[in-house]
Structures are given as C-alpha cells and as structure tokens.
mmCIF file with all atom_site columns, C-alpha atoms and ligand atoms in Angstrom:
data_model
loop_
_atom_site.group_PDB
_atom_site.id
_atom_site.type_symbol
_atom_site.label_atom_id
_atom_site.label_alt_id
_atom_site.label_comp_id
_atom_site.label_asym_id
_atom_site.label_entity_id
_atom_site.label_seq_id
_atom_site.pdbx_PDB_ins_code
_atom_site.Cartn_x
_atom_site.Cartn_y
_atom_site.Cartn_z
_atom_site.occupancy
_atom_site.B_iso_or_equiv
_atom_site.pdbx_formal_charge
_atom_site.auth_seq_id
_atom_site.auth_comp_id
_atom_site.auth_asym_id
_atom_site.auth_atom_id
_atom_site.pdbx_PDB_model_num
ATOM   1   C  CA  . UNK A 1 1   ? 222.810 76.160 177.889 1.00 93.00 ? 32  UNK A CA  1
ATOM   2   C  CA  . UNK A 1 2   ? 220.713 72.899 177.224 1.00 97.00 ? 33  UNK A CA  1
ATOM   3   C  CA  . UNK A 1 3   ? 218.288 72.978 174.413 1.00 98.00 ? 34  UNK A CA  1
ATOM   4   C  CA  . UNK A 1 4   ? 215.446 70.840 173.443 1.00 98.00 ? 35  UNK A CA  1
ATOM   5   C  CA  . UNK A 1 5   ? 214.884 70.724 170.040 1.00 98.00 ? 36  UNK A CA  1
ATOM   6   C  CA  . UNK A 1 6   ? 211.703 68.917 169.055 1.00 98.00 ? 37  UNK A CA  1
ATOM   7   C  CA  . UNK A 1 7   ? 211.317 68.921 164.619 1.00 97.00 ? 38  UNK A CA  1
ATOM   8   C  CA  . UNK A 1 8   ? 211.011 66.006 162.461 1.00 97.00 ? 39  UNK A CA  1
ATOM   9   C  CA  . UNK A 1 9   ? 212.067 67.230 159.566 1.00 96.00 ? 40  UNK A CA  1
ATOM   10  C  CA  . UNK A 1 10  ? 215.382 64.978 160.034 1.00 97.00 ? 41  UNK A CA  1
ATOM   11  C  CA  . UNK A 1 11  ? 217.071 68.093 157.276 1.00 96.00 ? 42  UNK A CA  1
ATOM   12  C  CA  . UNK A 1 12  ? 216.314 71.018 159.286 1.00 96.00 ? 43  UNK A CA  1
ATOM   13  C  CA  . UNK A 1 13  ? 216.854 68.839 162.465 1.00 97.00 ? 44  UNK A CA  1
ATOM   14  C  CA  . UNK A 1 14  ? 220.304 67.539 162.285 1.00 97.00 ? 45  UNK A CA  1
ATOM   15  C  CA  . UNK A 1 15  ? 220.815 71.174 160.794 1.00 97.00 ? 46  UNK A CA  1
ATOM   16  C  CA  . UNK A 1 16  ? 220.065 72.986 163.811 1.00 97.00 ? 47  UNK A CA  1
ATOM   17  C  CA  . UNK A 1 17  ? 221.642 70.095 166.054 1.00 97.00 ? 48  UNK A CA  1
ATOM   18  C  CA  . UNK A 1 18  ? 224.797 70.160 164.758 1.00 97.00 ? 49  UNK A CA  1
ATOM   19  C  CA  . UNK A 1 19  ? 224.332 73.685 164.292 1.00 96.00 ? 50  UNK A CA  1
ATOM   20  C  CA  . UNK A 1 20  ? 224.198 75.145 167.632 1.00 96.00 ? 51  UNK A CA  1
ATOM   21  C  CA  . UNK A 1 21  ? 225.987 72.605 169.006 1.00 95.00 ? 52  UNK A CA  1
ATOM   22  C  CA  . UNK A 1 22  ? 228.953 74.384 167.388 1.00 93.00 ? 53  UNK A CA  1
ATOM   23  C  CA  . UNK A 1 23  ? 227.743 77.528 168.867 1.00 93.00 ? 54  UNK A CA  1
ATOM   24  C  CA  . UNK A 1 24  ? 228.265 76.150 172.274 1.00 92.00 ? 55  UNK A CA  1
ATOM   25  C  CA  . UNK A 1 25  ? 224.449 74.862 173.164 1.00 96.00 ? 56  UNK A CA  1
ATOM   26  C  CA  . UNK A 1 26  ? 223.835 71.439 174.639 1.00 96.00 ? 57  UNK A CA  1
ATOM   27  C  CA  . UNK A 1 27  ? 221.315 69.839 172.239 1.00 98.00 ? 58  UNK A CA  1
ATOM   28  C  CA  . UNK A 1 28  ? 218.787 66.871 172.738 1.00 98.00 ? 59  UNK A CA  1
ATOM   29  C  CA  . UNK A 1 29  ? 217.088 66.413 169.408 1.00 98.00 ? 60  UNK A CA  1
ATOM   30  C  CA  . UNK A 1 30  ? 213.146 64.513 169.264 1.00 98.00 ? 61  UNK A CA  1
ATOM   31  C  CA  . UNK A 1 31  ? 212.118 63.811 166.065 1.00 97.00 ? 62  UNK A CA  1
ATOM   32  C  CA  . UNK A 1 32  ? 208.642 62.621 167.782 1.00 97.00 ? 63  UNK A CA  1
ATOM   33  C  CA  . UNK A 1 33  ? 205.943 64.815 169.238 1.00 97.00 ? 64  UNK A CA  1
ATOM   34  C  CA  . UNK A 1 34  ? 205.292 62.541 172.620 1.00 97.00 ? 65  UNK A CA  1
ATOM   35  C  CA  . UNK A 1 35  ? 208.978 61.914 172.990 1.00 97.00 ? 66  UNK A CA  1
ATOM   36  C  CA  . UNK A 1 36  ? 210.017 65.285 173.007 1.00 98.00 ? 67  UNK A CA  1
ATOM   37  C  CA  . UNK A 1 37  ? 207.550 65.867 175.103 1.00 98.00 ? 68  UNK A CA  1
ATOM   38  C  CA  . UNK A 1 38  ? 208.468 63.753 177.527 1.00 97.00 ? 69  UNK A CA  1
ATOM   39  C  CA  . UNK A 1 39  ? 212.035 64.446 177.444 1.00 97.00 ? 70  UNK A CA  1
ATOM   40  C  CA  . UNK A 1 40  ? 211.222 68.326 178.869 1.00 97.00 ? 71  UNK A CA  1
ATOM   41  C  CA  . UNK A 1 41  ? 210.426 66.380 182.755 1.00 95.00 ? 72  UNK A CA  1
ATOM   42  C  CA  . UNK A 1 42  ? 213.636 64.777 181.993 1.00 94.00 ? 73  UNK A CA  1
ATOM   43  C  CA  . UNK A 1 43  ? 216.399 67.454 182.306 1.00 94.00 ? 74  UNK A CA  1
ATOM   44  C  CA  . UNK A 1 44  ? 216.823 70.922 182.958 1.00 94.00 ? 75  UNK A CA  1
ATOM   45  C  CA  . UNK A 1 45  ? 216.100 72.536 179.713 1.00 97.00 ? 76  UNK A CA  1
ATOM   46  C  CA  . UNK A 1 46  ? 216.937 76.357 179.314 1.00 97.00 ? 77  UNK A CA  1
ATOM   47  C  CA  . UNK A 1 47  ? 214.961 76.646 176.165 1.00 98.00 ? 78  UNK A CA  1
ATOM   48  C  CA  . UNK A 1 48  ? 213.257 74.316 173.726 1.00 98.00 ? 79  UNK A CA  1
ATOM   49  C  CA  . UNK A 1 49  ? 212.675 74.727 170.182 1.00 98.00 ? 80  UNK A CA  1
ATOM   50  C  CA  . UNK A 1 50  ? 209.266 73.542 168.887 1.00 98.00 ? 81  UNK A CA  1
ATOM   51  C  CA  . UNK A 1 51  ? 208.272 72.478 165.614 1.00 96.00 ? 82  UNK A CA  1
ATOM   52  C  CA  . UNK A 1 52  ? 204.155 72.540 165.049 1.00 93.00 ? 83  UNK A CA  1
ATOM   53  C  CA  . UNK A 1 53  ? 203.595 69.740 162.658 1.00 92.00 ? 84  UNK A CA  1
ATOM   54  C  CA  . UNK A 1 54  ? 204.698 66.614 164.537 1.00 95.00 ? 85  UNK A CA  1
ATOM   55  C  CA  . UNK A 1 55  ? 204.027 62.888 164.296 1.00 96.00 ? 86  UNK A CA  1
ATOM   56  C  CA  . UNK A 1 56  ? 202.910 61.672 167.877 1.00 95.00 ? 87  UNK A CA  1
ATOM   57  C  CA  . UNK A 1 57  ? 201.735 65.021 169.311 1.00 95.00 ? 88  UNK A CA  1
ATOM   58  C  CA  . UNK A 1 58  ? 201.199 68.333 167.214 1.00 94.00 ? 89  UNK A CA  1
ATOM   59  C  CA  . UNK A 1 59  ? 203.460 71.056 168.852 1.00 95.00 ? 90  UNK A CA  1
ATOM   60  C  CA  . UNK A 1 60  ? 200.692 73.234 169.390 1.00 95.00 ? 91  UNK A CA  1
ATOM   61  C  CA  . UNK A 1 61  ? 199.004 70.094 172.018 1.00 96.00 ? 92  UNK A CA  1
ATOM   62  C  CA  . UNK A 1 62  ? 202.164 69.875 173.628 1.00 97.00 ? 93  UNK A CA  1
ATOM   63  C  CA  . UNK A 1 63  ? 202.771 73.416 174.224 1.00 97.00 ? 94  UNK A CA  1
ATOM   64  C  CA  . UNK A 1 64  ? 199.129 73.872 175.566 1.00 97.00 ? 95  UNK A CA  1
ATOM   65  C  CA  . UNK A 1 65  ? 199.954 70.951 177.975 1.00 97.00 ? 96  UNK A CA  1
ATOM   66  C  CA  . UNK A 1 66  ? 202.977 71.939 179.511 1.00 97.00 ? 97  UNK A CA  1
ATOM   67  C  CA  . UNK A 1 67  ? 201.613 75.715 180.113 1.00 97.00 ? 98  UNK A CA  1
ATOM   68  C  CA  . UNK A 1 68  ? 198.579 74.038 182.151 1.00 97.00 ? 99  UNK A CA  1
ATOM   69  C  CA  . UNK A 1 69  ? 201.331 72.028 183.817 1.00 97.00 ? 100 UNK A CA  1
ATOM   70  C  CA  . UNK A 1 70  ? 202.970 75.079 184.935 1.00 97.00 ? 101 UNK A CA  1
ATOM   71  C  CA  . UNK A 1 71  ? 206.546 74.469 183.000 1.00 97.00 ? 102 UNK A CA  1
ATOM   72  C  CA  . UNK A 1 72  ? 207.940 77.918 182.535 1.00 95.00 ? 103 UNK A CA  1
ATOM   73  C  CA  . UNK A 1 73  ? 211.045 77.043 179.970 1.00 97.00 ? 104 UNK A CA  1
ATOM   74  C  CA  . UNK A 1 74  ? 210.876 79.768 177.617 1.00 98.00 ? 105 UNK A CA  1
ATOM   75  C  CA  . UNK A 1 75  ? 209.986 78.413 174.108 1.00 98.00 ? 106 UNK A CA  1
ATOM   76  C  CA  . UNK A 1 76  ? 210.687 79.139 170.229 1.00 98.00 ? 107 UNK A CA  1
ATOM   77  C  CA  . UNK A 1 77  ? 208.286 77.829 167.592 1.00 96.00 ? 108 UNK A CA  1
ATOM   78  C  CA  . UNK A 1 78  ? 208.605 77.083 164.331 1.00 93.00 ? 109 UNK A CA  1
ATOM   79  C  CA  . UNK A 1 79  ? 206.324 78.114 161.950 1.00 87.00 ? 110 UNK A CA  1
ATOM   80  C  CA  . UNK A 1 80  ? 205.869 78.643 158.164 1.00 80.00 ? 111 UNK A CA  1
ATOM   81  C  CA  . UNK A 1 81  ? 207.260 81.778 156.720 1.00 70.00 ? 112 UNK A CA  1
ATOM   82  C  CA  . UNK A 1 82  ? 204.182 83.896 156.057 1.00 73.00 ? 113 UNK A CA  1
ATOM   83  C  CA  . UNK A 1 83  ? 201.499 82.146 158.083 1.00 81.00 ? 114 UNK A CA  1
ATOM   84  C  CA  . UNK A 1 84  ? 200.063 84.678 160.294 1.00 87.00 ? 115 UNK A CA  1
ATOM   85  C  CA  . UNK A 1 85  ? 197.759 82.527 162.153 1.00 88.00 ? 116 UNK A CA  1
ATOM   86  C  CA  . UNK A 1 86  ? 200.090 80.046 163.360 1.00 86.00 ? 117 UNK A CA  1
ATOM   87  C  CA  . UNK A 1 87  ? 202.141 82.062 164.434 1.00 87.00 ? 118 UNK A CA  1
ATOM   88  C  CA  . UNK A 1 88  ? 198.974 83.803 166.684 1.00 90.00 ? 119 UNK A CA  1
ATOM   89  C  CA  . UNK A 1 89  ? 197.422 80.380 167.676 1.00 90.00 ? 120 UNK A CA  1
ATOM   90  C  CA  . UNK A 1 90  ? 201.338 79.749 168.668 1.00 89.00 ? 121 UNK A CA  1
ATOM   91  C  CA  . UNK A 1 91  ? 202.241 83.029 170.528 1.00 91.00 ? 122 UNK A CA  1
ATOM   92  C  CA  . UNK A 1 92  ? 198.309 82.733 172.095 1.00 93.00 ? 123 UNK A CA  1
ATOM   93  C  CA  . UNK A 1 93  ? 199.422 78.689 173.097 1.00 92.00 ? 124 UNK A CA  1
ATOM   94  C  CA  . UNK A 1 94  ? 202.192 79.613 175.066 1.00 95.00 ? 125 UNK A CA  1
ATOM   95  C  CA  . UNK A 1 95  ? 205.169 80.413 173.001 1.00 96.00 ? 126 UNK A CA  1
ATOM   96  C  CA  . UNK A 1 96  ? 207.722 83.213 173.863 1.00 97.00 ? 127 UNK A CA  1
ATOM   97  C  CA  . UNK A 1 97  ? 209.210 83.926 170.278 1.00 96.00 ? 128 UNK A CA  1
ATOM   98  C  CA  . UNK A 1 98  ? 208.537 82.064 166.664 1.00 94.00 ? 129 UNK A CA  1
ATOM   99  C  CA  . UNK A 1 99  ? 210.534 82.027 163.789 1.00 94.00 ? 130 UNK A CA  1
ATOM   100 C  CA  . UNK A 1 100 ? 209.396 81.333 160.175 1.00 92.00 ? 131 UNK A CA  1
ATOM   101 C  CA  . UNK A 1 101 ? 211.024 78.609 157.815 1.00 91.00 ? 132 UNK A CA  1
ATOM   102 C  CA  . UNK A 1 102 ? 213.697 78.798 156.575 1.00 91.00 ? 133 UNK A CA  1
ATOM   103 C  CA  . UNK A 1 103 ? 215.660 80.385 159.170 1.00 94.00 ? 134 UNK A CA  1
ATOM   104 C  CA  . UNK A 1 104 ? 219.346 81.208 159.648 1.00 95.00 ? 135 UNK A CA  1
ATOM   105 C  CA  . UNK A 1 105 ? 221.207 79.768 162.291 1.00 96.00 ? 136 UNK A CA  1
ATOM   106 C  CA  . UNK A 1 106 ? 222.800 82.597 163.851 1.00 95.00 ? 137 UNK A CA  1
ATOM   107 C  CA  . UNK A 1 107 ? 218.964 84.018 164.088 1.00 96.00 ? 138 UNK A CA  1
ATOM   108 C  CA  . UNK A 1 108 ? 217.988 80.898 166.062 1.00 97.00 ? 139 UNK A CA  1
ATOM   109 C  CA  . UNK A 1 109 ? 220.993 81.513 167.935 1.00 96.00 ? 140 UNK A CA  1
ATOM   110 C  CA  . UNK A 1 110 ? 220.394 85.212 168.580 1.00 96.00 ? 141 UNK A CA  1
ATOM   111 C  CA  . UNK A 1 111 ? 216.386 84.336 169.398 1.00 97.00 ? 142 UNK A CA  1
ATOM   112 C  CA  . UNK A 1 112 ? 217.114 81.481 172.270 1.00 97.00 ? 143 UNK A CA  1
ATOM   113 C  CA  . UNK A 1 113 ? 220.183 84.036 173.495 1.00 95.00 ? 144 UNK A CA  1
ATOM   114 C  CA  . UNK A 1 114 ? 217.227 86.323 173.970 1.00 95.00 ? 145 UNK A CA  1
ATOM   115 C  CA  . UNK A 1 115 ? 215.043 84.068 175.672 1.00 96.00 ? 146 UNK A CA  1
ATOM   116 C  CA  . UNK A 1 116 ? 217.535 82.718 177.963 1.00 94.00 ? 147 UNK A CA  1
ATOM   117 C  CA  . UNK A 1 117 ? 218.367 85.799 179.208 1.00 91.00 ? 148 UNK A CA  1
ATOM   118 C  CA  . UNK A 1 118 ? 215.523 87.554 179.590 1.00 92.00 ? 149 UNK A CA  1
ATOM   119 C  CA  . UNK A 1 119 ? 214.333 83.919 181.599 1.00 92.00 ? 150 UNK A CA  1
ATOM   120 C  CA  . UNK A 1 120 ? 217.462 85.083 183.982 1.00 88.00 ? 151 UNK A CA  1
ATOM   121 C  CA  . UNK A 1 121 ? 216.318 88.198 184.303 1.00 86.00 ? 152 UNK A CA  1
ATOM   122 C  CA  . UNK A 1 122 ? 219.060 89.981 182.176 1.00 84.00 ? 153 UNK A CA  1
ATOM   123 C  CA  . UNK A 1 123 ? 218.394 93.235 180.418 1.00 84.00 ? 154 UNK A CA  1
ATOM   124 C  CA  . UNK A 1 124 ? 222.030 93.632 178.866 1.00 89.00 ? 155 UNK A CA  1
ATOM   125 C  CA  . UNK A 1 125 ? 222.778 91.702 176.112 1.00 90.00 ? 156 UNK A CA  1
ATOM   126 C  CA  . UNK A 1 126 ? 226.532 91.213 177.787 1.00 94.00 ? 157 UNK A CA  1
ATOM   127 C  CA  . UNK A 1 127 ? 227.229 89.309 180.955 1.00 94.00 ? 158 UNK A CA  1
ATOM   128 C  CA  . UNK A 1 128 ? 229.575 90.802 183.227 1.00 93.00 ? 159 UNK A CA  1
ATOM   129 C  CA  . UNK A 1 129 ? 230.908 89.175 186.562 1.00 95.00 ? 160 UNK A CA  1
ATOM   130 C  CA  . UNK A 1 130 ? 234.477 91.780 188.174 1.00 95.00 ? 161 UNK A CA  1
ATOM   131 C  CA  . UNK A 1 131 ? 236.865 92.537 185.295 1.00 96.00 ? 162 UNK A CA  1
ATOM   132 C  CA  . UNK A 1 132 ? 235.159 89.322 183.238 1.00 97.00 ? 163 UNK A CA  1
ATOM   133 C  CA  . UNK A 1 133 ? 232.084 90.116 180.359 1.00 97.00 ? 164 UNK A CA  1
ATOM   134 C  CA  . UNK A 1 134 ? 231.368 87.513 178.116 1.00 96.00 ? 165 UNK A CA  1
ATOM   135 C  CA  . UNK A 1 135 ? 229.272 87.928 174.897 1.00 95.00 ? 166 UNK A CA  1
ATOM   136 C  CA  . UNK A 1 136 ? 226.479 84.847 174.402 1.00 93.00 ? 167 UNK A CA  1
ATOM   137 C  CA  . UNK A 1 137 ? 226.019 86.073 170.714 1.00 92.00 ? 168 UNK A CA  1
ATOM   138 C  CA  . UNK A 1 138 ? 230.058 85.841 169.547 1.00 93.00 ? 169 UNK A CA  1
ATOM   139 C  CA  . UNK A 1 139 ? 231.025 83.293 172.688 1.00 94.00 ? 170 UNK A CA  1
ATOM   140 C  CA  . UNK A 1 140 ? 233.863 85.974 173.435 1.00 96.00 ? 171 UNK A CA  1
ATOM   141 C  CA  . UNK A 1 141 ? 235.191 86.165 176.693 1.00 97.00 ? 172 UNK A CA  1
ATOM   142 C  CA  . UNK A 1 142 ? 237.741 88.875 177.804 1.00 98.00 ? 173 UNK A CA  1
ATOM   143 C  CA  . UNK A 1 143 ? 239.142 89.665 181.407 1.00 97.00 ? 174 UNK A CA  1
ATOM   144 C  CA  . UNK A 1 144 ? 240.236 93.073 181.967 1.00 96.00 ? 175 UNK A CA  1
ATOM   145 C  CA  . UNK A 1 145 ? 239.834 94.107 178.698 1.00 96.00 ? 176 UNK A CA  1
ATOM   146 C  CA  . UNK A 1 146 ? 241.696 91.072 177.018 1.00 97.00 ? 177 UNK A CA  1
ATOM   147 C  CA  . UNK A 1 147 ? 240.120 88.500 175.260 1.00 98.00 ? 178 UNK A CA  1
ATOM   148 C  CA  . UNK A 1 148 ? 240.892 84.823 177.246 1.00 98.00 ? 179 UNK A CA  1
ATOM   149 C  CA  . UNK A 1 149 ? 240.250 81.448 174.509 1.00 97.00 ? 180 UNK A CA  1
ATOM   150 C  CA  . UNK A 1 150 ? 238.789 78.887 176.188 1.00 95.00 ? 181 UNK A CA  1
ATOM   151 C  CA  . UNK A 1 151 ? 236.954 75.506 174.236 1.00 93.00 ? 182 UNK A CA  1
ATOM   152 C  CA  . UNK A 1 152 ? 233.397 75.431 173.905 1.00 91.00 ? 183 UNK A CA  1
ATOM   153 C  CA  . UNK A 1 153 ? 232.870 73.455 177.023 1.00 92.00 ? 184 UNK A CA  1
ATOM   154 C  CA  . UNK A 1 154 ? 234.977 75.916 179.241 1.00 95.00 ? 185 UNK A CA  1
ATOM   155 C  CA  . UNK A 1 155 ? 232.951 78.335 178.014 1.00 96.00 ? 186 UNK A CA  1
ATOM   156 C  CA  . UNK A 1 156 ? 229.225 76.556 178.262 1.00 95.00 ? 187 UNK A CA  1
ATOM   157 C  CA  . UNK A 1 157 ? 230.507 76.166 182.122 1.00 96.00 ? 188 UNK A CA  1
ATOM   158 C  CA  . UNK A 1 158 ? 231.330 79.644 182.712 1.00 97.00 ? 189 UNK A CA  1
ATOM   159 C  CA  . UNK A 1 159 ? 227.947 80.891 181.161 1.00 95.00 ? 190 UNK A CA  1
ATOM   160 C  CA  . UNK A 1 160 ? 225.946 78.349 183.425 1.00 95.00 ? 191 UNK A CA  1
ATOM   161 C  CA  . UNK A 1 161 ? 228.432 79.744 186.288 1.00 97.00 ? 192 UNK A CA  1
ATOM   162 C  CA  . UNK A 1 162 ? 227.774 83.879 185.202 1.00 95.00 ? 193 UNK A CA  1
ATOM   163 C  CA  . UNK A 1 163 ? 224.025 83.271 185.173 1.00 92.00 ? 194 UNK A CA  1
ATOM   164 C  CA  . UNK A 1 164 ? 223.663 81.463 188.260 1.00 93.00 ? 195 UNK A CA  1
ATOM   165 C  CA  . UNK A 1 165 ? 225.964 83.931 190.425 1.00 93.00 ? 196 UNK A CA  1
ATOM   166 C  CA  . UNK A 1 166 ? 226.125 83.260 193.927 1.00 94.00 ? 197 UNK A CA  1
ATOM   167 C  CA  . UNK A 1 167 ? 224.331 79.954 193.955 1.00 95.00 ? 198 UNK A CA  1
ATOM   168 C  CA  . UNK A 1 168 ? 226.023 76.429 194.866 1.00 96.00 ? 199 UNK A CA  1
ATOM   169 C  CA  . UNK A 1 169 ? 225.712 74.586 191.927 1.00 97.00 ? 200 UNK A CA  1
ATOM   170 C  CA  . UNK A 1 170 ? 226.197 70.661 192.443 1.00 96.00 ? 201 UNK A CA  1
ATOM   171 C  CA  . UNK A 1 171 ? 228.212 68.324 189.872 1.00 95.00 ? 202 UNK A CA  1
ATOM   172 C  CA  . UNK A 1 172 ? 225.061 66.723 188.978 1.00 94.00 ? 203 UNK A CA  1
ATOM   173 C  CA  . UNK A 1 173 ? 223.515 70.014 188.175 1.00 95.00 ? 204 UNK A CA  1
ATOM   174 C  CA  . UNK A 1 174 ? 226.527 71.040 186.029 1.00 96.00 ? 205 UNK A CA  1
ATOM   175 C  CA  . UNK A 1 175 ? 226.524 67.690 184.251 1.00 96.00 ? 206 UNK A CA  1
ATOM   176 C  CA  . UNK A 1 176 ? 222.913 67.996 183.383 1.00 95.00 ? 207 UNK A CA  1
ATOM   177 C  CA  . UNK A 1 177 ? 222.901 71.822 182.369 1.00 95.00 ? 208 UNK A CA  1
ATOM   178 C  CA  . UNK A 1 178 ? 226.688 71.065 179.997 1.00 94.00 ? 209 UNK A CA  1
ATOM   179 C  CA  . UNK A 1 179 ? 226.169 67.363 178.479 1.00 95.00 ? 210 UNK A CA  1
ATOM   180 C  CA  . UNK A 1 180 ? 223.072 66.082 176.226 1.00 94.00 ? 211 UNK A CA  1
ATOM   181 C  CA  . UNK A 1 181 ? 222.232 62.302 176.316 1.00 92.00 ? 212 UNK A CA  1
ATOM   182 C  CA  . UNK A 1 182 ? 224.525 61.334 173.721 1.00 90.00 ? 213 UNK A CA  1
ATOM   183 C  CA  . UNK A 1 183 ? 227.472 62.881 175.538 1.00 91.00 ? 214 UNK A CA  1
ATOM   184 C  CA  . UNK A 1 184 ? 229.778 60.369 177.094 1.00 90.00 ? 215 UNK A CA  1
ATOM   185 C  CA  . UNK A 1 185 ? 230.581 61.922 180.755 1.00 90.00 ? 216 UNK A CA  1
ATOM   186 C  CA  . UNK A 1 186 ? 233.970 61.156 182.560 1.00 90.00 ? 217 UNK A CA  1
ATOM   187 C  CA  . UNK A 1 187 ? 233.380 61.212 186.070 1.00 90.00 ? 218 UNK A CA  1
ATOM   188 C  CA  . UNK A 1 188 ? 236.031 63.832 186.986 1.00 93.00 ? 219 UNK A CA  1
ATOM   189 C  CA  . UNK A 1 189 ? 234.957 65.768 184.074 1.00 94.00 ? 220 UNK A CA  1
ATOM   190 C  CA  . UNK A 1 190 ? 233.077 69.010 186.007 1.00 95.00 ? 221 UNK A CA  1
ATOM   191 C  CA  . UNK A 1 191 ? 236.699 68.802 188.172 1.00 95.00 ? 222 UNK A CA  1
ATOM   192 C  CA  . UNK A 1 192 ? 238.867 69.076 185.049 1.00 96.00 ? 223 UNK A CA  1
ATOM   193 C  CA  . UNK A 1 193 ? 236.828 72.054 183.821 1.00 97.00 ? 224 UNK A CA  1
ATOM   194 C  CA  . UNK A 1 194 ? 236.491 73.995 187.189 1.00 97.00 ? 225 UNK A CA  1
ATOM   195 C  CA  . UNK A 1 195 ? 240.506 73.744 186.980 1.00 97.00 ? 226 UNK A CA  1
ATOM   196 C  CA  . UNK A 1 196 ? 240.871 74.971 183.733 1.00 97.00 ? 227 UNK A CA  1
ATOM   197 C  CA  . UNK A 1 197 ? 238.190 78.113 184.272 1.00 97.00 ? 228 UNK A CA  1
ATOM   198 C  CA  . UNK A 1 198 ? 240.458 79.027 187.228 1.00 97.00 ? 229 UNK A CA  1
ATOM   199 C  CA  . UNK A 1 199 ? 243.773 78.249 185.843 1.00 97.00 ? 230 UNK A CA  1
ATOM   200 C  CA  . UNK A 1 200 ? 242.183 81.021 182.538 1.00 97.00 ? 231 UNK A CA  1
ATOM   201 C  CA  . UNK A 1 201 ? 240.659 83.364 184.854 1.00 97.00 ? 232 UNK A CA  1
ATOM   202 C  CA  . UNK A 1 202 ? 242.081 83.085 187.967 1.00 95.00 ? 233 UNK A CA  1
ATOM   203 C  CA  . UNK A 1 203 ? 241.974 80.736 190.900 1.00 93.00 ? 234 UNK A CA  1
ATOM   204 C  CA  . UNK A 1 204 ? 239.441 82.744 193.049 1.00 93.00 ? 235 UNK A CA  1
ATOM   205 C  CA  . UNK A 1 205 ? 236.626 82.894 190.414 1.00 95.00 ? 236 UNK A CA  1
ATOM   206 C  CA  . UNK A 1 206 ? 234.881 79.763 191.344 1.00 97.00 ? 237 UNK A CA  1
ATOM   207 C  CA  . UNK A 1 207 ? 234.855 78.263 194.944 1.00 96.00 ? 238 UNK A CA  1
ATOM   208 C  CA  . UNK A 1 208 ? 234.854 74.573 195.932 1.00 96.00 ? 239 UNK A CA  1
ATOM   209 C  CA  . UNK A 1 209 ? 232.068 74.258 198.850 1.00 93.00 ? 240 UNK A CA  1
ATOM   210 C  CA  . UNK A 1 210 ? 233.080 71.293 200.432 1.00 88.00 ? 241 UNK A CA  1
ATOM   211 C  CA  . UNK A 1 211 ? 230.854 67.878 199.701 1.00 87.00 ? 242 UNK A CA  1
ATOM   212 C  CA  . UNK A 1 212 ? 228.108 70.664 198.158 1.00 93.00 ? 243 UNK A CA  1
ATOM   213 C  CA  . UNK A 1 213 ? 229.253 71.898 194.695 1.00 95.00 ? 244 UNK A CA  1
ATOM   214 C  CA  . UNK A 1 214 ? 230.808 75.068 192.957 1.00 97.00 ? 245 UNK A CA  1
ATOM   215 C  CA  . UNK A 1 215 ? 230.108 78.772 192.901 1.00 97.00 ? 246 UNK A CA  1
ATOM   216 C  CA  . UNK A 1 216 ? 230.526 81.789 191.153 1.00 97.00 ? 247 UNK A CA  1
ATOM   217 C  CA  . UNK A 1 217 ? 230.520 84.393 193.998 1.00 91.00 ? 248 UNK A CA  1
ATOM   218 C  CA  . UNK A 1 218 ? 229.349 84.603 197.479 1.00 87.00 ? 249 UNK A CA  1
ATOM   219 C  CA  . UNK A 1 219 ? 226.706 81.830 198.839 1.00 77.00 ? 250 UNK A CA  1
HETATM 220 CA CA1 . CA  B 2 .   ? 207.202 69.210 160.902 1.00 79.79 ? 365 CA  B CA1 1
#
C-alpha cells in the first residue's frame, strides 16, 4: 500500500520512512507542506500521514483543501500527545484517525492498516481470497492452513491483488500502487512478480488478460 507521509521533523520522518517501509508500505516522504501537498494529485495514495506544523502549508490548510476538493484518501494526523484541541480542530478538518507524539511504529502501522481497510470496505481484520488469508498487521500469508514466505514486494502485490478482487489491474497501476519515487523500476518487474505469486500460490491465482493487465478473480 502507498503512503504519503508529509512531517518535517527530518528525526521522526526518516523514522517512520524507513520504518514502514520495512513493514511492507510504499513510502513517499515531504518534508514541505505545499510539496506534499502536491504530491497527493500525483499518485495513487492509499493513506497519507499528516503532520500539523509544516513549513510551506500548515497541515491543518492542506487537509481543509483537499476535503473541499473532494479527495477521499483516508488520513492520519499527527498531533501532540495531550493536546485535545488539535486533535478536534484535526478530526473536525477532515482527518480519519490522529495519533499523539511520540508514537510507536507498529501503532502507526496498526492505525493506517485500519484505515486502509475500512477505505476497502473490510470489516475483518484478515483478508481471505479460497484457501489463502493473509494478515496486514504480521504480513503472514498461509494457503490452506500453511504459512507460504514470500519478500516484501511479493507480498505488497498480493495485498494490492486481495483488495482489488475481481478488477483488471494494469502494469502501470501496479507500478504506481508497489514503487515510491525513489524506487528504481525494471520494466519486466510487475512480470517477474506475477510469476513468483503464482509459482508460491499456484498458477491459477492471478490471470493474464491479454494487452489489459492482471486479476485476482473473475472480471
Ligand atoms: Ca512539524
């Protein structure tokens, strides 16, 4: 899942960056208000994490502008621990879900997990697709009961795949939704993937659809 992560706090941003990287996001990290601003028209962002105090924009302007611009990307602020009305003036700006400084990772983690699901639709905490469930919180996968190790990427693809069933998904979406701007891309990259998801789990699981792109399912 692609995150934006908008903080300036260059600490608490690599932090998070590197961070949930490891824990299988995609992250594009702004350290400026207007840039990371801008950078939500620029890909297709599951979730963004907002810090308030910016320099360029103030979190709480940006917010406010991309609710009256109708963006729907579910979003986390920042806040500091203990203040109540930020965290109101947040919620009351648009925000889905705030989280105080400091913070542990795995509760950013379980918080944007949250989101993202509940953006899909999902009530259970597990995603399921036939004798496959995989668990966003540990990244475990397991078909038919046993668990199946993949690497981070595999994984990222089959999430994007499990909560997008039975929709085409192109190789440009895939590349956009898997790699951040500083990723390098192969071009057969999406290919090489696809073969290793159905090489783990089976050659049926995801279709080719000629010229189109990839699905998980029926289209
Ligand atoms: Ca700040």
């Amino acid at each position: 899942m692609r995150i934006l992560l908008i903080e300036d706090d260059s600490l608490i941003g690599d932090g998070l960056k590197i961070g949930l990287e490891k824990l299988g996001f995609t992250v594009d990290w702004f350290d400026d208000g207007l840039d990371g601003k801008e950078a939500l028209m620029q890909a297709p962002y599951d979730a963004v994490v907002l810090d308030l105090g910016l320099p360029g924009e103030d979190g709480l302007d940006i917010l406010q502008d991309w609710r009256r611009q109708g963006h729907k990307e579910p979003v986390l602020v920042l806040t500091a621990r203990g203040d109540v009305d930020q965290r109101i003036v947040g919620l009351n700006s648009g925000a889905d879900d705030y989280l105080g400084k400091p913070f542990a990772l795995k509760e950013v983690q379980a918080r944007l997990n949250a989101l993202i699901r509940r953006n899909h639709g999902n009530i259970n905490p597990l995603i399921t697709y036939k004798d496959i469930t995989f668990n966003p919180q540990t990244r475990e996968i397991t078909k038919d009961g046993k668990t199946v190790v993949m690497s981070p990427r595999e994984i990222a693809l089959l999430e994007l795949f499990l909560l997008n069933k039975n929709k085409v998904l192109s190789k440009e979406v895939i590349e956009n939704k898997i790699y951040s701007w500083s990723d390098e891309v192969q071009s057969n990259a999406v290919e090489v993937h696809v073969h290793h998801l159905r090489k783990k789990l089976g050659k049926d699981i995801i279709k080719t659809i000629n010229k189109i792109g990839y699905i998980l399912g029926e289209a």
